[in-house]
Coordinates of N, CA and C in Angstrom, one line a residue:
L1 N 112.8 122.6 65.0 CA 112.0 122.4 66.2 C 112.2 123.5 67.2
D2 N 111.1 123.9 67.9 CA 111.2 124.8 69.1 C 110.9 123.9 70.3
L3 N 111.9 123.7 71.1 CA 111.7 122.8 72.2 C 112.0 123.5 73.6
Q4 N 111.4 123.0 74.6 CA 111.8 123.4 76.0 C 111.9 122.1 76.8
R5 N 112.7 122.2 77.9 CA 112.9 121.1 78.8 C 111.6 120.6 79.4
L6 N 111.5 119.2 79.4 CA 110.4 118.5 80.0 C 110.9 117.6 81.1
N7 N 110.5 117.8 82.3 CA 110.9 117.0 83.4 C 110.1 115.7 83.4
V8 N 110.7 114.6 83.1 CA 110.1 113.3 83.1 C 110.4 112.6 84.4
L9 N 111.7 112.6 84.8 CA 112.1 112.0 86.0 C 112.1 112.9 87.2
A10 N 111.7 112.5 88.3 CA 111.7 113.3 89.6 C 113.1 113.6 90.0
Q11 N 113.3 114.7 90.7 CA 114.6 115.1 91.2 C 115.2 114.0 92.1
D12 N 114.3 113.3 92.8 CA 114.8 112.2 93.7 C 114.6 110.8 93.0
F13 N 114.6 110.8 91.7 CA 114.4 109.6 91.0 C 115.4 108.4 91.4
I14 N 114.8 107.2 91.4 CA 115.6 106.0 91.8 C 115.4 105.0 90.7
L15 N 116.5 104.3 90.3 CA 116.5 103.2 89.5 C 117.0 102.0 90.3
Q16 N 116.1 101.0 90.5 CA 116.4 99.9 91.3 C 116.4 98.6 90.5
T17 N 117.1 97.6 90.8 CA 117.1 96.3 90.1 C 116.7 95.2 91.1
S18 N 116.2 94.1 90.6 CA 115.8 93.0 91.4 C 117.1 92.3 92.0
G19 N 118.2 92.6 91.4 CA 119.5 92.1 92.0 C 119.9 92.8 93.3
G20 N 119.1 93.8 93.7 CA 119.4 94.5 94.9 C 120.1 95.8 94.7
G21 N 120.4 96.2 93.5 CA 121.2 97.4 93.3 C 120.3 98.6 93.1
V22 N 120.9 99.8 93.5 CA 120.3 101.1 93.2 C 121.4 101.7 92.2
E23 N 121.0 101.9 91.0 CA 121.9 102.3 90.0 C 122.1 103.8 89.9
K24 N 123.3 104.3 89.8 CA 123.6 105.7 89.6 C 124.2 105.9 88.2
M25 N 123.6 106.8 87.4 CA 124.1 107.1 86.1 C 123.6 108.4 85.6
A26 N 124.1 108.9 84.5 CA 123.6 110.1 83.9 C 122.1 109.9 83.4
L27 N 121.3 110.8 83.8 CA 119.9 110.6 83.5 C 119.6 111.2 82.1
P28 N 118.6 110.7 81.4 CA 118.3 111.2 80.1 C 117.6 112.6 80.3
L29 N 117.6 113.4 79.2 CA 117.0 114.7 79.2 C 115.9 114.7 78.1
S30 N 114.7 115.2 78.5 CA 113.6 115.2 77.6 C 113.2 116.6 77.2
Y31 N 112.6 116.8 76.0 CA 112.2 118.1 75.6 C 110.9 118.0 74.9
S32 N 110.1 119.0 75.0 CA 108.7 119.1 74.4 C 108.6 120.4 73.6
G33 N 107.8 120.4 72.5 CA 107.6 121.6 71.8 C 106.8 121.3 70.5
F34 N 107.2 122.1 69.5 CA 106.5 122.0 68.2 C 107.5 122.2 67.1
V35 N 107.0 121.9 65.9 CA 107.7 122.1 64.6 C 107.5 123.6 64.3
R36 N 108.6 124.3 64.1 CA 108.5 125.7 63.7 C 107.7 125.9 62.5
G37 N 106.7 126.9 62.6 CA 105.8 127.1 61.5 C 104.6 126.3 61.4
E38 N 104.5 125.3 62.4 CA 103.3 124.4 62.4 C 102.8 124.4 63.9
P39 N 102.0 125.4 64.2 CA 101.5 125.6 65.6 C 100.7 124.4 66.1
E40 N 100.1 123.6 65.3 CA 99.3 122.5 65.7 C 100.1 121.2 65.9
S41 N 101.4 121.3 65.6 CA 102.3 120.1 65.7 C 102.7 119.9 67.2
R42 N 103.3 118.8 67.5 CA 103.9 118.4 68.8 C 105.1 117.6 68.5
A43 N 106.1 117.9 69.4 CA 107.4 117.1 69.3 C 107.8 116.8 70.7
V44 N 108.2 115.6 71.0 CA 108.7 115.2 72.3 C 109.9 114.3 72.0
L45 N 111.1 114.7 72.5 CA 112.4 114.0 72.2 C 113.1 113.8 73.5
T46 N 113.7 112.6 73.7 CA 114.5 112.3 74.8 C 115.9 111.9 74.4
F47 N 116.9 112.4 75.1 CA 118.3 112.1 74.8 C 119.0 111.6 76.0
S48 N 119.8 110.5 75.8 CA 120.6 109.9 76.9 C 122.0 109.8 76.4
P49 N 122.9 109.5 77.2 CA 124.3 109.3 76.7 C 124.5 108.2 75.7
V50 N 123.5 107.3 75.6 CA 123.7 106.2 74.7 C 122.6 106.1 73.6
Q51 N 121.5 106.9 73.7 CA 120.6 106.8 72.6 C 119.6 108.0 72.7
C52 N 118.8 108.2 71.6 CA 117.7 109.2 71.6 C 116.5 108.6 71.0
G53 N 115.4 109.2 71.2 CA 114.1 108.7 70.7 C 113.1 109.8 70.9
G54 N 111.9 109.6 70.3 CA 110.8 110.5 70.5 C 109.7 110.3 69.5
V55 N 108.8 111.3 69.5 CA 107.6 111.3 68.7 C 107.4 112.8 68.2
I56 N 107.1 112.8 66.9 CA 106.8 114.1 66.3 C 105.5 114.0 65.5
A57 N 104.5 114.8 65.8 CA 103.2 114.8 65.2 C 103.1 116.1 64.4
V58 N 102.9 116.0 63.1 CA 102.8 117.2 62.3 C 101.9 116.8 61.0
S59 N 101.1 117.8 60.6 CA 100.3 117.6 59.4 C 99.5 116.3 59.4
G60 N 98.9 116.0 60.5 CA 98.1 114.8 60.6 C 98.8 113.5 60.6
K61 N 100.1 113.5 60.7 CA 100.9 112.3 60.8 C 101.8 112.2 62.0
T62 N 102.0 111.0 62.5 CA 102.9 110.9 63.7 C 104.1 110.1 63.3
Y63 N 105.3 110.6 63.7 CA 106.5 109.9 63.3 C 107.2 109.5 64.6
N64 N 107.7 108.3 64.7 CA 108.5 107.8 65.8 C 109.9 107.7 65.5
L65 N 110.8 108.2 66.4 CA 112.2 108.2 66.2 C 112.8 107.3 67.2
G66 N 113.7 106.4 66.8 CA 114.4 105.6 67.7 C 115.5 104.7 67.0
P67 N 116.3 104.0 67.9 CA 117.3 103.1 67.3 C 116.7 102.0 66.5
E68 N 117.4 101.5 65.5 CA 116.9 100.4 64.6 C 116.7 99.2 65.5
A69 N 117.5 98.9 66.4 CA 117.4 97.8 67.3 C 117.6 98.2 68.8
L70 N 116.7 97.8 69.7 CA 116.8 98.2 71.1 C 118.1 97.9 71.7
N71 N 118.6 96.7 71.5 CA 119.8 96.3 72.3 C 121.1 96.8 71.6
K72 N 121.0 97.5 70.5 CA 122.2 98.1 69.9 C 122.0 99.6 69.6
P73 N 122.0 100.4 70.6 CA 121.7 101.8 70.5 C 122.7 102.6 69.6
D74 N 123.8 102.0 69.3 CA 124.8 102.8 68.5 C 124.6 102.5 67.0
V75 N 123.6 101.8 66.6 CA 123.3 101.5 65.2 C 122.5 102.7 64.6
A76 N 122.0 102.5 63.4 CA 121.2 103.5 62.7 C 119.9 103.8 63.4
Y77 N 119.5 105.1 63.3 CA 118.2 105.5 63.8 C 117.2 105.6 62.7
L78 N 116.0 105.3 63.1 CA 114.9 105.4 62.1 C 113.8 106.4 62.5
M79 N 113.3 107.1 61.6 CA 112.1 107.9 61.8 C 111.0 107.3 60.9
A80 N 110.0 106.7 61.6 CA 109.0 105.9 60.9 C 107.6 106.6 61.1
D81 N 106.9 106.6 60.0 CA 105.5 107.1 60.0 C 104.7 106.0 60.8
A82 N 104.2 106.3 62.0 CA 103.4 105.4 62.8 C 102.2 104.8 62.1
G83 N 101.6 105.6 61.2 CA 100.4 105.2 60.5 C 100.7 104.1 59.4
A84 N 102.0 104.0 59.0 CA 102.4 103.1 58.0 C 102.8 101.7 58.5
I85 N 102.7 101.5 59.8 CA 103.0 100.2 60.4 C 101.9 99.2 60.1
L86 N 102.2 98.2 59.3 CA 101.2 97.3 58.8 C 100.8 96.2 59.8
D87 N 101.8 95.7 60.5 CA 101.6 94.6 61.5 C 101.4 95.1 62.9
L88 N 100.3 95.8 63.2 CA 100.1 96.3 64.5 C 99.7 95.1 65.4
P89 N 100.3 95.0 66.6 CA 100.0 93.9 67.5 C 98.6 94.0 68.0
T90 N 98.0 92.9 68.2 CA 96.6 92.9 68.8 C 96.7 93.2 70.3
F91 N 95.7 94.0 70.7 CA 95.7 94.4 72.1 C 94.4 94.1 72.7
I92 N 94.4 93.5 73.9 CA 93.2 93.3 74.6 C 93.4 93.8 76.0
C93 N 92.6 94.7 76.5 CA 92.7 95.2 77.8 C 92.0 94.3 78.8
H94 N 92.8 93.8 79.8 CA 92.2 92.9 80.8 C 91.9 93.6 82.1
T95 N 92.0 94.9 82.1 CA 91.7 95.7 83.4 C 90.2 95.8 83.6
K96 N 89.8 95.5 84.8 CA 88.4 95.6 85.2 C 88.0 97.1 85.3
D97 N 87.0 97.5 84.5 CA 86.7 98.9 84.5 C 85.3 99.2 85.2
D98 N 84.6 98.2 85.5 CA 83.2 98.3 86.0 C 83.1 98.9 87.4
D99 N 84.1 98.9 88.2 CA 84.0 99.4 89.5 C 84.8 100.8 89.7
I100 N 85.0 101.4 88.6 CA 85.7 102.7 88.7 C 84.7 103.8 88.8
P101 N 84.8 104.7 89.9 CA 83.8 105.7 90.1 C 84.0 106.8 89.1
T102 N 82.9 107.5 88.7 CA 82.9 108.6 87.8 C 83.4 109.9 88.6
I103 N 84.3 110.6 88.1 CA 84.8 111.8 88.8 C 84.3 113.0 88.0
P104 N 83.7 113.9 88.7 CA 83.2 115.1 88.0 C 84.4 115.9 87.3
Q105 N 84.1 116.3 86.1 CA 85.1 117.0 85.4 C 85.3 118.5 85.9
Q106 N 86.5 118.9 86.0 CA 86.7 120.3 86.5 C 87.4 121.1 85.4
A107 N 87.2 122.4 85.4 CA 87.7 123.3 84.4 C 89.2 123.2 84.2
T108 N 90.0 123.2 85.3 CA 91.4 123.2 85.2 C 92.0 122.5 86.4
A109 N 93.2 122.0 86.3 CA 93.9 121.3 87.4 C 95.1 122.2 88.0
T110 N 95.1 123.5 87.6 CA 96.2 124.3 88.1 C 96.3 124.3 89.6
G111 N 97.5 124.1 90.1 CA 97.7 124.1 91.5 C 97.7 122.7 92.1
C112 N 97.4 121.7 91.3 CA 97.4 120.3 91.8 C 98.9 119.9 92.1
K113 N 98.9 118.9 92.9 CA 100.2 118.3 93.3 C 100.7 117.4 92.1
V114 N 102.0 117.1 92.1 CA 102.5 116.2 91.1 C 102.2 114.8 91.4
V115 N 101.7 114.1 90.4 CA 101.5 112.6 90.5 C 102.8 111.9 90.2
R116 N 103.2 111.1 91.2 CA 104.5 110.4 91.1 C 104.2 109.0 90.7
V117 N 104.9 108.6 89.6 CA 104.6 107.3 89.0 C 105.8 106.3 89.2
F118 N 105.4 105.1 89.7 CA 106.4 104.0 89.8 C 106.2 103.1 88.6
L119 N 107.3 102.6 88.0 CA 107.2 101.7 86.9 C 108.0 100.5 87.1
E120 N 107.5 99.4 86.7 CA 108.3 98.1 86.9 C 108.5 97.5 85.5
C121 N 109.7 97.1 85.2 CA 110.1 96.5 83.9 C 110.4 95.0 84.1
D122 N 109.8 94.2 83.3 CA 110.1 92.8 83.4 C 111.5 92.4 82.8
N123 N 111.9 91.2 83.1 CA 113.2 90.7 82.7 C 113.4 90.7 81.1
Q124 N 112.3 90.5 80.4 CA 112.4 90.4 78.9 C 112.7 91.8 78.4
L125 N 112.1 92.9 79.0 CA 112.4 94.2 78.5 C 113.9 94.6 78.9
F126 N 114.3 94.1 80.0 CA 115.7 94.3 80.4 C 116.6 93.6 79.3
K127 N 116.3 92.4 78.9 CA 117.1 91.7 77.9 C 117.0 92.4 76.6
D128 N 115.8 92.8 76.2 CA 115.6 93.5 74.9 C 116.4 94.8 74.8
N129 N 116.8 95.4 76.0 CA 117.6 96.6 76.0 C 119.1 96.3 76.4
G130 N 119.6 95.2 75.9 CA 121.0 94.8 76.0 C 121.4 94.4 77.4
S131 N 120.4 93.9 78.2 CA 120.7 93.5 79.6 C 121.3 94.6 80.4
S132 N 120.8 95.8 80.1 CA 121.3 97.0 80.8 C 120.2 97.7 81.5
A133 N 120.3 97.9 82.8 CA 119.2 98.6 83.5 C 119.2 100.1 83.1
A134 N 120.3 100.7 82.7 CA 120.4 102.1 82.3 C 119.7 102.2 80.9
N135 N 119.9 101.2 80.0 CA 119.2 101.3 78.7 C 117.7 101.1 78.9
T136 N 117.3 100.2 79.8 CA 115.9 100.0 80.1 C 115.3 101.2 80.6
M137 N 115.9 101.9 81.5 CA 115.4 103.2 82.0 C 115.3 104.2 80.9
N138 N 116.3 104.3 80.0 CA 116.2 105.2 78.9 C 115.0 104.9 78.0
F139 N 114.8 103.7 77.7 CA 113.7 103.2 76.9 C 112.3 103.7 77.5
I140 N 112.2 103.4 78.8 CA 111.0 103.8 79.5 C 110.8 105.3 79.6
T141 N 111.9 106.0 79.8 CA 111.8 107.5 79.9 C 111.4 108.0 78.5
T142 N 111.9 107.5 77.5 CA 111.5 107.9 76.1 C 110.0 107.6 75.9
A143 N 109.5 106.5 76.4 CA 108.1 106.1 76.2 C 107.2 107.0 77.0
M144 N 107.7 107.4 78.2 CA 106.8 108.2 79.1 C 106.8 109.6 78.8
A145 N 107.8 110.2 78.1 CA 107.9 111.6 77.8 C 106.7 112.1 77.1
P146 N 106.2 111.5 76.0 CA 105.0 112.0 75.3 C 103.8 111.9 76.2
V147 N 103.7 110.9 77.1 CA 102.5 110.8 78.0 C 102.5 112.0 78.9
I148 N 103.7 112.3 79.5 CA 103.8 113.4 80.5 C 103.6 114.7 79.8
A149 N 104.0 114.9 78.5 CA 103.8 116.1 77.8 C 102.3 116.3 77.5
L150 N 101.5 115.2 77.2 CA 100.1 115.3 77.0 C 99.4 115.7 78.3
Y151 N 99.8 115.2 79.4 CA 99.1 115.6 80.6 C 99.5 117.0 81.0
M152 N 100.7 117.4 80.7 CA 101.1 118.8 81.0 C 100.3 119.8 80.2
A153 N 99.9 119.4 79.0 CA 99.1 120.3 78.1 C 97.7 120.5 78.8
E154 N 97.3 119.6 79.7 CA 96.0 119.7 80.4 C 96.2 120.2 81.8
D155 N 97.4 120.8 82.1 CA 97.7 121.3 83.4 C 97.8 120.2 84.5
L156 N 98.1 119.0 84.1 CA 98.3 117.9 85.1 C 99.7 117.5 85.0
R157 N 100.4 117.4 86.2 CA 101.8 117.1 86.3 C 102.0 115.7 86.8
L158 N 102.8 115.0 86.0 CA 103.3 113.7 86.3 C 104.8 113.7 86.3
E159 N 105.4 112.8 87.1 CA 106.8 112.5 87.0 C 107.1 111.1 87.5
V160 N 108.1 110.5 86.9 CA 108.5 109.1 87.2 C 109.4 109.2 88.4
S161 N 109.0 108.6 89.5 CA 109.8 108.7 90.7 C 110.7 107.5 90.9
E162 N 110.3 106.4 90.3 CA 111.2 105.2 90.4 C 110.9 104.2 89.3
I163 N 111.9 103.6 88.8 CA 111.8 102.5 87.9 C 112.5 101.3 88.5
F164 N 111.8 100.2 88.6 CA 112.3 98.9 89.1 C 112.5 98.0 87.9
V165 N 113.7 97.5 87.7 CA 114.0 96.6 86.6 C 114.4 95.2 87.1
W166 N 113.7 94.2 86.5 CA 114.0 92.8 86.9 C 115.2 92.4 86.0
N167 N 116.4 92.5 86.7 CA 117.6 92.0 86.0 C 117.9 90.6 86.4
T168 N 117.0 90.0 87.1 CA 117.0 88.5 87.4 C 115.7 88.0 86.8
V169 N 115.5 86.7 86.9 CA 114.2 86.1 86.4 C 113.1 86.7 87.2
D170 N 112.0 87.2 86.4 CA 110.9 87.8 87.1 C 109.8 86.8 87.4
P171 N 108.9 87.0 88.3 CA 107.9 86.1 88.7 C 106.7 86.0 87.7
F172 N 106.7 86.8 86.7 CA 105.6 86.9 85.7 C 105.9 86.2 84.4
R173 N 107.1 85.6 84.3 CA 107.6 85.1 83.0 C 106.7 84.0 82.4
N174 N 106.1 83.2 83.2 CA 105.3 82.0 82.6 C 103.8 82.3 82.6
I175 N 103.4 83.5 82.8 CA 102.0 83.9 82.8 C 101.6 84.4 81.5
A176 N 100.5 83.8 80.9 CA 100.2 84.1 79.5 C 99.4 85.4 79.3
S177 N 98.3 85.6 80.1 CA 97.5 86.7 79.8 C 97.9 87.9 80.7
S178 N 97.6 89.1 80.2 CA 98.0 90.3 80.9 C 97.1 90.5 82.2
R179 N 95.9 90.0 82.1 CA 95.0 90.0 83.3 C 95.6 89.2 84.4
D180 N 96.1 88.0 84.1 CA 96.7 87.1 85.1 C 98.0 87.7 85.6
V181 N 98.8 88.4 84.8 CA 100.0 89.1 85.2 C 99.6 90.2 86.2
L182 N 98.5 91.0 85.9 CA 98.1 92.0 86.8 C 97.6 91.5 88.1
D183 N 96.9 90.4 88.1 CA 96.5 89.7 89.3 C 97.7 89.3 90.2
A184 N 98.7 88.6 89.5 CA 99.9 88.2 90.2 C 100.7 89.4 90.8
Y185 N 100.7 90.5 90.0 CA 101.4 91.7 90.5 C 100.7 92.2 91.7
E186 N 99.4 92.3 91.7 CA 98.7 92.8 92.8 C 98.8 92.0 94.1
L187 N 98.9 90.6 93.9 CA 99.2 89.7 95.0 C 100.6 90.0 95.6
A188 N 101.5 90.2 94.8 CA 102.9 90.3 95.2 C 103.2 91.7 95.8
N189 N 102.3 92.7 95.4 CA 102.5 94.1 95.8 C 101.2 94.7 96.3
P190 N 100.8 94.4 97.6 CA 99.5 94.8 98.1 C 99.2 96.3 98.0
L191 N 100.3 97.1 98.0 CA 100.1 98.6 97.9 C 99.6 99.0 96.5
A192 N 99.8 98.1 95.5 CA 99.5 98.4 94.1 C 98.0 98.5 93.9
T193 N 97.2 98.0 94.8 CA 95.7 98.0 94.6 C 95.1 99.2 95.2
R194 N 95.8 100.1 95.9 CA 95.2 101.3 96.5 C 95.1 102.3 95.5

């Protein structure tokens, strides 16, 4: 692999928890590049002190790399062909799209400011990552790295400025549909609707 450093987390990145803490820890490092000899390939990998993960796309196939179990990062790692996953979860988007204005397409975004992204992780994701805010942050960073690499290929810069982890019971746990969760989130966080 030929890789170069990919900045996923902002220099002033903050990891906060619902328990009131601001966590300090070694931040994961992400890299983006390609498979040597395959110029149409893409590779994005993230390494933290406790785990690694990423995505490699080559020869029309996409491979996901990650620990066999989220809450046990010291176990075996798997590299799986994403196209071979037979039990894909069903997905229904509950976001209202009818009031989104059309933005004229421009040739390039060179010179644009960095878009800072805030992410909030529910308590179940915290539990799935061994009840560790650091592991949850590593999981989210690994998931965001390919997204940021795709935007960078289009000259658009994103960075994660803050991750908020519910390490206590979250207010969304008994809500069934993602639309209702989004509505509850917007009510609890008025700035989220701007």
